[in-house]
PDB file of C-alpha atoms in Angstrom:
ATOM      1  CA  UNK U1224     -53.158  20.767  17.558  1.00 72.00           C
ATOM      2  CA  UNK U1225     -51.448  18.170  19.723  1.00 91.00           C
ATOM      3  CA  UNK U1226     -48.659  18.200  22.287  1.00 96.00           C
ATOM      4  CA  UNK U1227     -46.394  15.341  21.265  1.00 97.00           C
ATOM      5  CA  UNK U1228     -43.693  13.909  23.516  1.00 97.00           C
ATOM      6  CA  UNK U1229     -40.926  12.165  21.612  1.00 97.00           C
ATOM      7  CA  UNK U1230     -39.115   9.897  24.062  1.00 97.00           C
ATOM      8  CA  UNK U1231     -35.503   9.605  22.978  1.00 95.00           C
ATOM      9  CA  UNK U1232     -33.127  12.222  21.622  1.00 90.00           C
ATOM     10  CA  UNK U1233     -31.363  10.478  18.769  1.00 91.00           C
ATOM     11  CA  UNK U1234     -31.788  10.612  15.015  1.00 93.00           C
ATOM     12  CA  UNK U1235     -35.408   9.410  15.063  1.00 95.00           C
ATOM     13  CA  UNK U1236     -36.432  12.162  17.475  1.00 93.00           C
ATOM     14  CA  UNK U1237     -34.751  14.757  15.297  1.00 91.00           C
ATOM     15  CA  UNK U1238     -36.378  13.394  12.143  1.00 95.00           C
ATOM     16  CA  UNK U1239     -39.872  13.637  13.624  1.00 96.00           C
ATOM     17  CA  UNK U1240     -39.704  16.731  15.834  1.00 93.00           C
ATOM     18  CA  UNK U1241     -39.154  19.404  13.174  1.00 91.00           C
ATOM     19  CA  UNK U1242     -41.860  18.387  10.667  1.00 95.00           C
ATOM     20  CA  UNK U1243     -44.473  17.907  13.373  1.00 96.00           C
ATOM     21  CA  UNK U1244     -43.538  21.272  14.823  1.00 93.00           C
ATOM     22  CA  UNK U1245     -43.845  22.817  11.356  1.00 93.00           C
ATOM     23  CA  UNK U1246     -47.323  21.254  11.104  1.00 95.00           C
ATOM     24  CA  UNK U1247     -48.371  23.193  14.214  1.00 94.00           C
ATOM     25  CA  UNK U1248     -47.926  20.617  16.956  1.00 95.00           C
ATOM     26  CA  UNK U1249     -46.119  21.357  20.210  1.00 95.00           C
ATOM     27  CA  UNK U1250     -43.126  19.054  20.565  1.00 95.00           C
ATOM     28  CA  UNK U1251     -41.423  18.010  23.792  1.00 95.00           C
ATOM     29  CA  UNK U1252     -38.389  15.740  23.637  1.00 95.00           C
ATOM     30  CA  UNK U1253     -37.817  13.464  26.614  1.00 95.00           C
ATOM     31  CA  UNK U1254     -34.211  12.544  27.347  1.00 94.00           C
ATOM     32  CA  UNK U1255     -32.512  10.502  30.041  1.00 91.00           C
ATOM     33  CA  UNK U1256     -29.966  13.358  30.233  1.00 91.00           C
ATOM     34  CA  UNK U1257     -31.808  16.506  29.100  1.00 90.00           C
ATOM     35  CA  UNK U1258     -28.970  18.885  29.950  1.00 87.00           C
ATOM     36  CA  UNK U1259     -26.494  16.971  27.826  1.00 86.00           C
ATOM     37  CA  UNK U1260     -28.998  16.565  24.993  1.00 85.00           C
ATOM     38  CA  UNK U1261     -29.763  20.294  24.926  1.00 79.00           C
ATOM     39  CA  UNK U1262     -26.040  21.106  24.866  1.00 77.00           C
ATOM     40  CA  UNK U1263     -24.786  18.463  22.427  1.00 77.00           C
ATOM     41  CA  UNK U1264     -27.812  17.898  20.177  1.00 76.00           C
ATOM     42  CA  UNK U1265     -29.809  21.147  20.212  1.00 74.00           C
ATOM     43  CA  UNK U1266     -33.285  20.976  18.720  1.00 76.00           C
ATOM     44  CA  UNK U1267     -34.262  24.557  17.806  1.00 76.00           C
ATOM     45  CA  UNK U1268     -37.732  25.476  19.006  1.00 77.00           C
ATOM     46  CA  UNK U1269     -38.202  22.152  20.824  1.00 87.00           C
ATOM     47  CA  UNK U1270     -38.257  21.866  24.612  1.00 89.00           C
ATOM     48  CA  UNK U1271     -36.004  19.121  25.984  1.00 92.00           C
ATOM     49  CA  UNK U1272     -36.798  17.717  29.410  1.00 94.00           C
ATOM     50  CA  UNK U1273     -36.660  14.489  31.400  1.00 96.00           C
ATOM     51  CA  UNK U1274     -38.602  11.432  30.304  1.00 97.00           C
ATOM     52  CA  UNK U1275     -41.278  11.594  33.045  1.00 97.00           C
ATOM     53  CA  UNK U1276     -41.908  15.311  32.519  1.00 97.00           C
ATOM     54  CA  UNK U1277     -42.194  14.852  28.754  1.00 97.00           C
ATOM     55  CA  UNK U1278     -44.630  11.960  29.061  1.00 97.00           C
ATOM     56  CA  UNK U1279     -46.690  13.812  31.644  1.00 96.00           C
ATOM     57  CA  UNK U1280     -46.991  16.958  29.517  1.00 93.00           C
ATOM     58  CA  UNK U1281     -48.070  15.266  26.283  1.00 96.00           C
ATOM     59  CA  UNK U1282     -51.363  14.338  24.662  1.00 95.00           C
ATOM     60  CA  UNK U1283     -49.582  11.690  22.578  1.00 98.00           C
ATOM     61  CA  UNK U1284     -46.246   9.941  23.154  1.00 98.00           C
ATOM     62  CA  UNK U1285     -43.761   8.537  20.619  1.00 98.00           C
ATOM     63  CA  UNK U1286     -41.377   5.761  21.615  1.00 98.00           C
ATOM     64  CA  UNK U1287     -38.149   6.660  19.826  1.00 97.00           C
ATOM     65  CA  UNK U1288     -36.004   4.917  22.433  1.00 97.00           C
ATOM     66  CA  UNK U1289     -33.678   2.026  21.564  1.00 95.00           C
ATOM     67  CA  UNK U1290     -35.751  -1.118  21.186  1.00 96.00           C
ATOM     68  CA  UNK U1291     -33.650  -2.988  23.714  1.00 96.00           C
ATOM     69  CA  UNK U1292     -34.440  -0.407  26.413  1.00 96.00           C
ATOM     70  CA  UNK U1293     -38.000   0.510  25.463  1.00 97.00           C
ATOM     71  CA  UNK U1294     -39.940  -1.950  27.588  1.00 97.00           C
ATOM     72  CA  UNK U1295     -38.172  -1.153  30.855  1.00 97.00           C
ATOM     73  CA  UNK U1296     -38.309   2.612  30.353  1.00 97.00           C
ATOM     74  CA  UNK U1297     -41.953   2.705  29.303  1.00 98.00           C
ATOM     75  CA  UNK U1298     -43.026   0.408  32.133  1.00 98.00           C
ATOM     76  CA  UNK U1299     -41.472   2.837  34.598  1.00 97.00           C
ATOM     77  CA  UNK U1300     -43.355   5.703  32.934  1.00 98.00           C
ATOM     78  CA  UNK U1301     -46.734   3.924  33.094  1.00 97.00           C
ATOM     79  CA  UNK U1302     -48.385   6.412  35.501  1.00 96.00           C
ATOM     80  CA  UNK U1303     -47.652   9.257  33.072  1.00 97.00           C
ATOM     81  CA  UNK U1304     -48.866   7.369  29.985  1.00 97.00           C
ATOM     82  CA  UNK U1305     -52.314   6.248  31.095  1.00 97.00           C
ATOM     83  CA  UNK U1306     -55.074   7.049  28.616  1.00 97.00           C
ATOM     84  CA  UNK U1307     -52.705   8.302  25.928  1.00 98.00           C
ATOM     85  CA  UNK U1308     -51.830   7.064  22.452  1.00 98.00           C
ATOM     86  CA  UNK U1309     -48.295   5.676  22.348  1.00 98.00           C
ATOM     87  CA  UNK U1310     -46.692   5.491  18.909  1.00 98.00           C
ATOM     88  CA  UNK U1311     -44.024   2.791  18.843  1.00 98.00           C
ATOM     89  CA  UNK U1312     -41.458   3.215  16.059  1.00 98.00           C
ATOM     90  CA  UNK U1313     -38.700   1.107  17.656  1.00 98.00           C
ATOM     91  CA  UNK U1314     -37.209  -2.219  16.594  1.00 97.00           C
ATOM     92  CA  UNK U1315     -36.159  -4.625  19.348  1.00 97.00           C
ATOM     93  CA  UNK U1316     -33.466  -6.893  17.902  1.00 97.00           C
ATOM     94  CA  UNK U1317     -30.253  -8.698  18.630  1.00 96.00           C
ATOM     95  CA  UNK U1318     -27.418  -7.626  16.336  1.00 96.00           C
ATOM     96  CA  UNK U1319     -24.503  -9.368  14.662  1.00 95.00           C
ATOM     97  CA  UNK U1320     -20.870  -8.254  14.568  1.00 94.00           C
ATOM     98  CA  UNK U1321     -21.658  -5.747  11.804  1.00 93.00           C
ATOM     99  CA  UNK U1322     -24.524  -4.182  13.722  1.00 93.00           C
ATOM    100  CA  UNK U1323     -27.327  -5.686  11.632  1.00 95.00           C
ATOM    101  CA  UNK U1324     -30.346  -7.413  13.134  1.00 96.00           C
ATOM    102  CA  UNK U1325     -29.849 -11.143  13.602  1.00 97.00           C
ATOM    103  CA  UNK U1326     -32.939 -11.993  15.692  1.00 97.00           C
ATOM    104  CA  UNK U1327     -35.947 -10.270  17.178  1.00 97.00           C
ATOM    105  CA  UNK U1328     -36.049  -9.938  20.959  1.00 97.00           C
ATOM    106  CA  UNK U1329     -39.662 -11.120  21.137  1.00 96.00           C
ATOM    107  CA  UNK U1330     -39.992 -14.123  18.779  1.00 94.00           C
ATOM    108  CA  UNK U1331     -43.581 -15.170  18.303  1.00 94.00           C
ATOM    109  CA  UNK U1332     -44.688 -11.703  19.383  1.00 97.00           C
ATOM    110  CA  UNK U1333     -43.601  -8.096  19.072  1.00 98.00           C
ATOM    111  CA  UNK U1334     -42.224  -5.204  21.061  1.00 98.00           C
ATOM    112  CA  UNK U1335     -45.509  -3.376  20.518  1.00 98.00           C
ATOM    113  CA  UNK U1336     -47.480  -6.207  22.133  1.00 98.00           C
ATOM    114  CA  UNK U1337     -45.058  -6.373  25.046  1.00 98.00           C
ATOM    115  CA  UNK U1338     -45.462  -2.644  25.655  1.00 98.00           C
ATOM    116  CA  UNK U1339     -49.244  -2.980  25.551  1.00 98.00           C
ATOM    117  CA  UNK U1340     -49.138  -5.810  28.103  1.00 98.00           C
ATOM    118  CA  UNK U1341     -46.761  -3.916  30.380  1.00 97.00           C
ATOM    119  CA  UNK U1342     -48.676  -0.615  30.136  1.00 98.00           C
ATOM    120  CA  UNK U1343     -52.299  -1.686  29.544  1.00 98.00           C
ATOM    121  CA  UNK U1344     -53.759   1.792  30.093  1.00 97.00           C
ATOM    122  CA  UNK U1345     -52.172   3.189  26.899  1.00 98.00           C
ATOM    123  CA  UNK U1346     -53.237   2.739  23.266  1.00 98.00           C
ATOM    124  CA  UNK U1347     -50.154   1.396  21.463  1.00 98.00           C
ATOM    125  CA  UNK U1348     -49.875   1.912  17.699  1.00 98.00           C
ATOM    126  CA  UNK U1349     -46.929   0.476  15.769  1.00 98.00           C
ATOM    127  CA  UNK U1350     -45.714   2.361  12.707  1.00 98.00           C
ATOM    128  CA  UNK U1351     -42.669   3.614  10.737  1.00 98.00           C
ATOM    129  CA  UNK U1352     -40.331   0.860  11.951  1.00 98.00           C
ATOM    130  CA  UNK U1353     -39.908  -0.371   8.357  1.00 98.00           C
ATOM    131  CA  UNK U1354     -38.699   3.034   7.139  1.00 97.00           C
ATOM    132  CA  UNK U1355     -35.145   4.396   7.251  1.00 97.00           C
ATOM    133  CA  UNK U1356     -34.934   7.339   9.618  1.00 97.00           C
ATOM    134  CA  UNK U1357     -34.053   9.752   6.799  1.00 97.00           C
ATOM    135  CA  UNK U1358     -37.323   8.868   5.042  1.00 98.00           C
ATOM    136  CA  UNK U1359     -39.750   9.003   7.972  1.00 98.00           C
ATOM    137  CA  UNK U1360     -40.677  12.575   7.082  1.00 98.00           C
ATOM    138  CA  UNK U1361     -39.597  12.416   3.436  1.00 97.00           C
ATOM    139  CA  UNK U1362     -41.285   9.362   1.886  1.00 98.00           C
ATOM    140  CA  UNK U1363     -41.817  11.105  -1.448  1.00 97.00           C
ATOM    141  CA  UNK U1364     -38.060  11.221  -2.077  1.00 97.00           C
ATOM    142  CA  UNK U1365     -38.038   7.512  -2.971  1.00 96.00           C
ATOM    143  CA  UNK U1366     -38.533   6.424  -6.571  1.00 95.00           C
ATOM    144  CA  UNK U1367     -40.997   3.733  -5.433  1.00 95.00           C
ATOM    145  CA  UNK U1368     -43.844   4.689  -3.078  1.00 96.00           C
ATOM    146  CA  UNK U1369     -43.119   3.156   0.332  1.00 98.00           C
ATOM    147  CA  UNK U1370     -45.728   1.788   2.734  1.00 98.00           C
ATOM    148  CA  UNK U1371     -46.346   2.947   6.293  1.00 98.00           C
ATOM    149  CA  UNK U1372     -48.125   0.305   8.357  1.00 98.00           C
ATOM    150  CA  UNK U1373     -50.438   0.872  11.309  1.00 98.00           C
ATOM    151  CA  UNK U1374     -51.048  -1.808  13.950  1.00 98.00           C
ATOM    152  CA  UNK U1375     -53.038  -1.202  17.118  1.00 98.00           C
ATOM    153  CA  UNK U1376     -55.987  -2.538  19.068  1.00 98.00           C
ATOM    154  CA  UNK U1377     -57.826   0.799  19.169  1.00 98.00           C
ATOM    155  CA  UNK U1378     -59.221   1.959  15.784  1.00 98.00           C
ATOM    156  CA  UNK U1379     -59.445   5.563  16.956  1.00 98.00           C
ATOM    157  CA  UNK U1380     -55.790   5.531  17.965  1.00 98.00           C
ATOM    158  CA  UNK U1381     -54.830   4.172  14.552  1.00 98.00           C
ATOM    159  CA  UNK U1382     -56.773   6.999  12.877  1.00 98.00           C
ATOM    160  CA  UNK U1383     -55.032   9.551  15.074  1.00 98.00           C
ATOM    161  CA  UNK U1384     -51.613   8.194  14.151  1.00 98.00           C
ATOM    162  CA  UNK U1385     -52.568   8.009  10.482  1.00 98.00           C
ATOM    163  CA  UNK U1386     -53.354  11.732  10.558  1.00 98.00           C
ATOM    164  CA  UNK U1387     -49.949  12.424  12.115  1.00 98.00           C
ATOM    165  CA  UNK U1388     -48.301  10.470   9.312  1.00 98.00           C
ATOM    166  CA  UNK U1389     -49.936  12.747   6.752  1.00 98.00           C
ATOM    167  CA  UNK U1390     -48.333  15.659   8.617  1.00 97.00           C
ATOM    168  CA  UNK U1391     -44.991  13.968   7.909  1.00 98.00           C
ATOM    169  CA  UNK U1392     -45.706  13.885   4.179  1.00 98.00           C
ATOM    170  CA  UNK U1393     -47.300  10.447   3.817  1.00 98.00           C
ATOM    171  CA  UNK U1394     -50.128  10.380   1.266  1.00 98.00           C
ATOM    172  CA  UNK U1395     -53.134   8.525   2.737  1.00 97.00           C
ATOM    173  CA  UNK U1396     -52.982   5.883   0.009  1.00 97.00           C
ATOM    174  CA  UNK U1397     -49.477   4.891   1.169  1.00 98.00           C
ATOM    175  CA  UNK U1398     -50.683   4.250   4.727  1.00 98.00           C
ATOM    176  CA  UNK U1399     -51.826   0.667   5.342  1.00 98.00           C
ATOM    177  CA  UNK U1400     -54.029  -0.027   8.367  1.00 98.00           C
ATOM    178  CA  UNK U1401     -53.237  -3.654   9.224  1.00 98.00           C
ATOM    179  CA  UNK U1402     -55.612  -3.911  12.174  1.00 98.00           C
ATOM    180  CA  UNK U1403     -54.983  -5.100  15.709  1.00 98.00           C
ATOM    181  CA  UNK U1404     -51.636  -5.122  17.465  1.00 98.00           C
ATOM    182  CA  UNK U1405     -50.847  -8.737  16.605  1.00 98.00           C
ATOM    183  CA  UNK U1406     -50.257  -7.554  13.042  1.00 98.00           C
ATOM    184  CA  UNK U1407     -47.147  -5.697  14.244  1.00 98.00           C
ATOM    185  CA  UNK U1408     -45.280  -9.008  14.301  1.00 98.00           C
ATOM    186  CA  UNK U1409     -44.606  -9.064  10.553  1.00 97.00           C
ATOM    187  CA  UNK U1410     -43.367  -5.449  10.217  1.00 97.00           C
ATOM    188  CA  UNK U1411     -41.181  -5.965  13.291  1.00 98.00           C
ATOM    189  CA  UNK U1412     -39.462  -8.839  11.470  1.00 97.00           C
ATOM    190  CA  UNK U1413     -38.450  -6.549   8.590  1.00 97.00           C
ATOM    191  CA  UNK U1414     -35.112  -5.565  10.207  1.00 97.00           C
ATOM    192  CA  UNK U1415     -33.955  -9.163   9.714  1.00 97.00           C
ATOM    193  CA  UNK U1416     -33.839  -8.408   5.984  1.00 97.00           C
ATOM    194  CA  UNK U1417     -32.009  -5.097   6.294  1.00 96.00           C
ATOM    195  CA  UNK U1418     -28.480  -6.503   6.515  1.00 96.00           C
ATOM    196  CA  UNK U1419     -28.918  -8.497   3.326  1.00 96.00           C
ATOM    197  CA  UNK U1420     -30.390  -5.496   1.507  1.00 96.00           C
ATOM    198  CA  UNK U1421     -27.515  -3.259   2.565  1.00 96.00           C
ATOM    199  CA  UNK U1422     -25.034  -5.857   1.358  1.00 95.00           C
ATOM    200  CA  UNK U1423     -26.888  -6.042  -1.972  1.00 97.00           C
ATOM    201  CA  UNK U1424     -27.511  -2.318  -2.535  1.00 95.00           C
ATOM    202  CA  UNK U1425     -25.037  -0.565  -0.320  1.00 95.00           C
ATOM    203  CA  UNK U1426     -25.953   1.896   2.465  1.00 92.00           C
ATOM    204  CA  UNK U1427     -28.751   3.685   0.626  1.00 94.00           C
ATOM    205  CA  UNK U1428     -31.956   4.744   2.410  1.00 95.00           C
ATOM    206  CA  UNK U1429     -34.887   2.441   1.739  1.00 96.00           C
ATOM    207  CA  UNK U1430     -38.245   1.414   3.133  1.00 97.00           C
ATOM    208  CA  UNK U1431     -40.630  -1.510   2.862  1.00 96.00           C
ATOM    209  CA  UNK U1432     -43.224  -1.251   0.099  1.00 96.00           C
ATOM    210  CA  UNK U1433     -46.162  -3.471  -0.787  1.00 95.00           C
ATOM    211  CA  UNK U1434     -47.104  -3.462  -4.472  1.00 91.00           C
ATOM    212  CA  UNK U1435     -50.647  -4.200  -5.620  1.00 88.00           C
TER     213      UNK U1435
END
């Protein structure tokens, strides 16, 4: 099994830590304030530590940090990330007055590509950023099968991340391998549609799905 460092201690970290732990992986959560996180947001059975220590201890790292902060934080952690697979689930967007995405921070590119350029010794794989946090480890609760996309330059890294998605309850046929990291640009634009969907449907959990 794998030691997985989830960088970030918010709702995404909580959604991923428990099911991966239940699947037999060792989970370390990296927080900018580990003492406060352990006290205010306890994660039973999961070790909470600082970001550098978490990244250093892991075989695989998950970027569950806010998209606006991800690039700076991960660049600083570069020495601890070298040679590892980095799973990027963040969305880097500007928001409107209601908190919905109004523009992507990297037009003509993607956060995933920016991370890969800034930390070239890691294998970045983009996934799960088109899925509501409550569904990341519960895709089968939707009435329509959702899609989980994989984008990354290293085919082996994409296979590794695909296997971790199955541990979260994703059937293999719902996982779509898009290819190299440039393909992350389209999924990273999905948040621009979220505000309109919430206004149309209300605040119900949903995910992107491709029908064929």
